[in-house]
Amino acid sequence: MTLAKFTSIYFVFVGILIGIVAVLPVLFPNVQLLAPNFWLLFGFIAGITYIAYVLVDLGLKRNPQVGIMAIMGSITVKMIFCMAFVLIYSIKVKENGLLFILNFFSLYLLFIVFEMYCLLRNLRHQNLK
């Protein structure tokens, strides 16, 4: 999968998630489902996921033999940045921690599953060559 194809699929995925998030408060008006700074969280995780994929793509193009190490490295770096974000956010903003954690982990898991799906498609195409 080329970077341009990933970018187009990624923006469709992000658009679908934005649509779902925009509809949730309408469907459940009496329940607070989103943290107050949800869009900051969404933007951070979306951005770090895109950067991680680009770095893995560059690593795979440079040396396909170390592809798994590039993937594991990007996942580790992404996790460290996300943990740092949670630490800084929890120190700066005093709010309902459970709501923030549910929002964070749901977004993190959605984006990591999407990233892994795209990366595994790349590895599958490499094995066919």
Coordinates of N, CA and C in Angstrom, one line a residue:
M1 N 0.9 -1.2 0.0 CA 0.0 0.0 0.0 C 0.9 1.2 0.0
T2 N 0.6 2.1 -0.9 CA 1.4 3.3 -1.0 C 1.0 4.3 0.1
L3 N 1.8 5.3 0.3 CA 1.5 6.3 1.3 C 0.3 7.1 0.9
A4 N 0.2 7.4 -0.4 CA -1.0 8.2 -0.8 C -2.3 7.4 -0.6
K5 N -2.2 6.1 -0.9 CA -3.4 5.3 -0.7 C -3.8 5.2 0.8
F6 N -2.7 5.0 1.7 CA -3.0 5.0 3.1 C -3.6 6.3 3.6
T7 N -3.0 7.4 3.1 CA -3.5 8.7 3.5 C -5.0 8.9 3.1
S8 N -5.4 8.5 2.0 CA -6.8 8.6 1.6 C -7.7 7.7 2.4
I9 N -7.3 6.5 2.7 CA -8.0 5.6 3.5 C -8.1 6.1 5.0
Y10 N -7.0 6.7 5.4 CA -6.9 7.2 6.8 C -7.8 8.4 7.0
F11 N -7.9 9.3 6.0 CA -8.8 10.4 6.1 C -10.3 9.9 6.0
V12 N -10.6 8.9 5.3 CA -11.9 8.3 5.3 C -12.3 7.8 6.7
F13 N -11.3 7.0 7.3 CA -11.5 6.5 8.6 C -11.7 7.6 9.6
V14 N -10.8 8.6 9.6 CA -11.0 9.7 10.5 C -12.3 10.4 10.3
G15 N -12.7 10.6 9.1 CA -14.0 11.2 8.8 C -15.2 10.4 9.4
I16 N -15.1 9.1 9.3 CA -16.2 8.2 9.8 C -16.2 8.4 11.4
L17 N -15.0 8.4 12.0 CA -14.9 8.5 13.4 C -15.5 9.9 13.9
I18 N -15.2 10.9 13.1 CA -15.7 12.3 13.5 C -17.2 12.3 13.4
G19 N -17.7 11.6 12.3 CA -19.2 11.5 12.2 C -19.8 10.8 13.3
I20 N -19.2 9.7 13.7 CA -19.8 8.9 14.8 C -19.8 9.8 16.1
V21 N -18.6 10.4 16.4 CA -18.5 11.3 17.6 C -19.5 12.4 17.5
A22 N -19.7 13.0 16.4 CA -20.7 14.1 16.3 C -22.1 13.6 16.5
V23 N -22.4 12.4 16.2 CA -23.8 11.9 16.3 C -24.1 11.4 17.8
L24 N -23.0 11.0 18.5 CA -23.2 10.5 19.8 C -24.0 11.4 20.8
P25 N -23.6 12.7 20.9 CA -24.4 13.6 21.8 C -25.8 13.7 21.4
V26 N -26.1 13.6 20.1 CA -27.5 13.7 19.6 C -28.3 12.5 20.0
L27 N -27.7 11.3 19.9 CA -28.4 10.1 20.3 C -28.6 9.9 21.8
F28 N -27.6 10.4 22.5 CA -27.7 10.3 24.0 C -27.5 11.7 24.6
P29 N -28.6 12.5 24.6 CA -28.5 13.9 25.0 C -28.3 14.1 26.5
N30 N -28.7 13.1 27.3 CA -28.6 13.3 28.8 C -27.4 12.6 29.4
V31 N -26.6 12.0 28.6 CA -25.4 11.3 29.1 C -24.1 12.0 28.6
Q32 N -23.2 12.3 29.5 CA -21.9 12.9 29.0 C -21.0 11.7 28.6
L33 N -20.8 11.6 27.3 CA -20.0 10.5 26.7 C -18.6 11.0 26.4
L34 N -18.4 12.3 26.2 CA -17.1 12.8 25.7 C -16.5 13.7 26.8
A35 N -15.2 13.5 27.0 CA -14.4 14.4 27.9 C -14.4 15.8 27.4
P36 N -14.3 16.8 28.3 CA -14.3 18.2 27.8 C -13.3 18.6 26.7
N37 N -12.2 18.0 26.8 CA -11.2 18.3 25.7 C -11.0 17.1 24.8
F38 N -12.1 16.5 24.4 CA -12.1 15.3 23.6 C -11.4 15.6 22.2
W39 N -11.6 16.7 21.6 CA -11.0 16.9 20.3 C -9.5 17.1 20.3
L40 N -9.0 17.6 21.4 CA -7.6 17.6 21.6 C -7.0 16.2 21.7
L41 N -7.7 15.4 22.4 CA -7.3 14.0 22.5 C -7.4 13.3 21.2
F42 N -8.5 13.5 20.5 CA -8.7 12.9 19.1 C -7.6 13.4 18.2
G43 N -7.3 14.6 18.1 CA -6.3 15.2 17.2 C -4.9 14.6 17.5
F44 N -4.6 14.5 18.8 CA -3.3 14.0 19.2 C -3.1 12.5 18.8
I45 N -4.1 11.7 19.1 CA -4.0 10.3 18.7 C -4.0 10.1 17.2
A46 N -4.9 10.9 16.5 CA -4.9 10.8 15.0 C -3.6 11.2 14.4
G47 N -3.0 12.3 15.0 CA -1.7 12.8 14.4 C -0.6 11.8 14.7
I48 N -0.5 11.3 15.9 CA 0.6 10.4 16.3 C 0.5 9.1 15.5
T49 N -0.7 8.6 15.2 CA -0.9 7.4 14.4 C -0.4 7.6 13.0
Y50 N -0.8 8.7 12.4 CA -0.3 9.0 11.1 C 1.2 9.1 11.0
I51 N 1.8 9.8 12.0 CA 3.3 9.9 12.0 C 3.9 8.6 12.2
A52 N 3.4 7.7 13.0 CA 3.9 6.4 13.2 C 3.9 5.6 12.0
Y53 N 2.8 5.6 11.3 CA 2.6 4.9 10.0 C 3.7 5.4 9.0
V54 N 3.8 6.7 8.9 CA 4.8 7.2 7.9 C 6.2 6.7 8.2
L55 N 6.5 6.7 9.5 CA 7.9 6.3 9.9 C 8.1 4.8 9.6
V56 N 7.0 4.0 9.8 CA 7.2 2.6 9.5 C 7.3 2.4 8.0
D57 N 6.5 3.1 7.2 CA 6.5 3.0 5.8 C 7.9 3.4 5.3
L58 N 8.5 4.4 5.8 CA 9.9 4.8 5.4 C 10.9 3.7 5.8
G59 N 10.7 3.1 7.0 CA 11.6 2.1 7.4 C 11.5 0.8 6.5
L60 N 10.3 0.5 6.2 CA 10.1 -0.7 5.3 C 10.6 -0.5 3.9
K61 N 10.5 0.8 3.4 CA 11.1 1.0 2.1 C 12.6 1.1 2.1
R62 N 13.2 1.5 3.2 CA 14.6 1.6 3.3 C 15.2 0.2 3.4
N63 N 14.7 -0.6 4.3 CA 15.2 -2.0 4.5 C 14.1 -2.9 4.9
P64 N 13.5 -3.6 3.9 CA 12.4 -4.5 4.2 C 12.7 -5.6 5.2
Q65 N 14.0 -5.9 5.4 CA 14.4 -7.0 6.3 C 14.1 -6.7 7.7
V66 N 14.1 -5.4 8.1 CA 13.9 -5.0 9.4 C 12.5 -4.4 9.6
G67 N 11.6 -4.9 8.8 CA 10.2 -4.4 8.8 C 9.5 -4.6 10.2
I68 N 9.7 -5.7 10.8 CA 9.0 -6.0 12.0 C 9.6 -5.1 13.1
M69 N 10.9 -4.9 13.1 CA 11.5 -4.0 14.1 C 11.0 -2.6 13.9
A70 N 10.8 -2.1 12.7 CA 10.3 -0.8 12.5 C 8.8 -0.7 13.0
I71 N 8.0 -1.8 12.8 CA 6.7 -1.8 13.3 C 6.7 -1.7 14.8
M72 N 7.4 -2.6 15.4 CA 7.5 -2.6 16.9 C 8.0 -1.3 17.5
G73 N 9.0 -0.7 16.8 CA 9.5 0.5 17.3 C 8.5 1.6 17.2
S74 N 7.7 1.7 16.1 CA 6.7 2.7 16.0 C 5.6 2.5 17.0
I75 N 5.2 1.3 17.3 CA 4.2 1.0 18.3 C 4.7 1.5 19.7
T76 N 6.0 1.2 20.0 CA 6.5 1.6 21.3 C 6.6 3.1 21.4
V77 N 7.1 3.8 20.4 CA 7.2 5.2 20.4 C 5.8 5.8 20.6
K78 N 4.8 5.3 19.8 CA 3.5 5.8 19.9 C 2.9 5.6 21.3
M79 N 3.2 4.5 21.9 CA 2.7 4.2 23.3 C 3.4 5.1 24.3
I80 N 4.6 5.4 24.2 CA 5.4 6.3 25.1 C 4.8 7.7 25.0
F81 N 4.6 8.2 23.7 CA 4.1 9.5 23.6 C 2.7 9.6 24.1
C82 N 1.9 8.6 23.9 CA 0.5 8.6 24.5 C 0.5 8.6 26.0
M83 N 1.4 7.8 26.6 CA 1.5 7.8 28.1 C 1.9 9.2 28.6
A84 N 2.9 9.8 27.9 CA 3.3 11.2 28.3 C 2.2 12.1 28.1
F85 N 1.4 12.0 27.1 CA 0.2 12.9 26.9 C -0.8 12.7 28.0
V86 N -1.1 11.5 28.4 CA -2.0 11.2 29.5 C -1.5 11.8 30.8
L87 N -0.2 11.6 31.1 CA 0.4 12.2 32.3 C 0.3 13.7 32.3
I88 N 0.7 14.4 31.2 CA 0.6 15.8 31.2 C -0.8 16.3 31.3
Y89 N -1.7 15.6 30.6 CA -3.1 16.0 30.6 C -3.7 15.9 31.9
S90 N -3.4 14.8 32.6 CA -4.0 14.6 33.9 C -3.5 15.5 35.0
I91 N -2.2 16.0 34.8 CA -1.7 17.0 35.7 C -2.3 18.4 35.5
K92 N -2.5 18.7 34.2 CA -3.0 20.1 33.9 C -4.5 20.2 34.1
V93 N -5.3 19.2 33.7 CA -6.7 19.3 33.7 C -7.3 18.4 34.8
K94 N -8.1 19.0 35.7 CA -8.8 18.2 36.7 C -10.2 18.0 36.3
E95 N -10.5 16.8 35.9 CA -11.9 16.4 35.5 C -12.2 15.0 35.8
N96 N -13.3 14.5 35.3 CA -13.7 13.1 35.5 C -12.7 12.2 34.9
G97 N -11.9 11.5 35.7 CA -10.8 10.6 35.1 C -11.3 9.4 34.4
L98 N -12.4 8.8 34.9 CA -13.0 7.6 34.2 C -13.4 8.0 32.8
L99 N -14.1 9.1 32.6 CA -14.6 9.5 31.3 C -13.4 9.7 30.3
F100 N -12.3 10.4 30.8 CA -11.1 10.6 30.0 C -10.5 9.3 29.6
I101 N -10.3 8.4 30.6 CA -9.7 7.1 30.3 C -10.5 6.3 29.3
L102 N -11.8 6.3 29.4 CA -12.6 5.5 28.5 C -12.5 6.1 27.1
N103 N -12.5 7.5 27.0 CA -12.3 8.1 25.7 C -11.0 7.8 25.1
F104 N -9.9 7.9 26.0 CA -8.6 7.7 25.5 C -8.4 6.3 25.0
F105 N -8.8 5.3 25.8 CA -8.5 3.9 25.4 C -9.4 3.5 24.2
S106 N -10.6 4.0 24.1 CA -11.4 3.6 22.9 C -10.8 4.2 21.6
L107 N -10.3 5.5 21.7 CA -9.6 6.1 20.5 C -8.3 5.4 20.2
Y108 N -7.5 5.1 21.3 CA -6.2 4.4 21.1 C -6.4 3.1 20.4
L109 N -7.4 2.3 20.9 CA -7.6 1.0 20.3 C -8.1 1.0 18.9
L110 N -9.0 2.0 18.6 CA -9.5 2.1 17.3 C -8.4 2.5 16.3
F111 N -7.6 3.4 16.7 CA -6.5 3.8 15.8 C -5.4 2.8 15.7
I112 N -5.1 2.0 16.7 CA -4.1 1.0 16.7 C -4.6 -0.2 15.8
V113 N -5.8 -0.5 15.9 CA -6.4 -1.6 15.1 C -6.3 -1.2 13.6
F114 N -6.7 0.0 13.3 CA -6.6 0.5 11.9 C -5.2 0.5 11.4
E115 N -4.2 1.0 12.2 CA -2.8 1.0 11.8 C -2.3 -0.4 11.6
M116 N -2.6 -1.3 12.5 CA -2.1 -2.7 12.4 C -2.7 -3.3 11.1
Y117 N -3.9 -3.1 10.8 CA -4.6 -3.6 9.6 C -3.8 -3.2 8.4
C118 N -3.5 -1.9 8.3 CA -2.8 -1.3 7.1 C -1.4 -1.9 7.1
L119 N -0.7 -2.0 8.2 CA 0.7 -2.5 8.2 C 0.7 -4.0 7.8
L120 N -0.2 -4.7 8.3 CA -0.3 -6.2 7.9 C -0.6 -6.3 6.4
R121 N -1.4 -5.4 5.9 CA -1.6 -5.5 4.4 C -0.3 -5.2 3.7
N122 N 0.6 -4.3 4.2 CA 1.9 -4.1 3.6 C 2.7 -5.3 3.7
L123 N 2.8 -6.0 4.8 CA 3.6 -7.1 5.0 C 3.1 -8.3 4.1
R124 N 1.8 -8.4 4.0 CA 1.2 -9.5 3.1 C 1.7 -9.3 1.7
H125 N 1.7 -8.0 1.2 CA 2.1 -7.8 -0.2 C 3.6 -8.0 -0.3
Q126 N 4.4 -7.8 0.7 CA 5.8 -8.1 0.6 C 6.1 -9.6 0.5
N127 N 5.3 -10.4 1.2 CA 5.5 -11.8 1.2 C 5.1 -12.4 -0.2
L128 N 4.2 -11.8 -0.9 CA 3.8 -12.3 -2.3 C 4.9 -12.0 -3.3
K129 N 5.8 -11.0 -3.1 CA 6.8 -10.7 -4.1 C 7.9 -11.7 -4.2

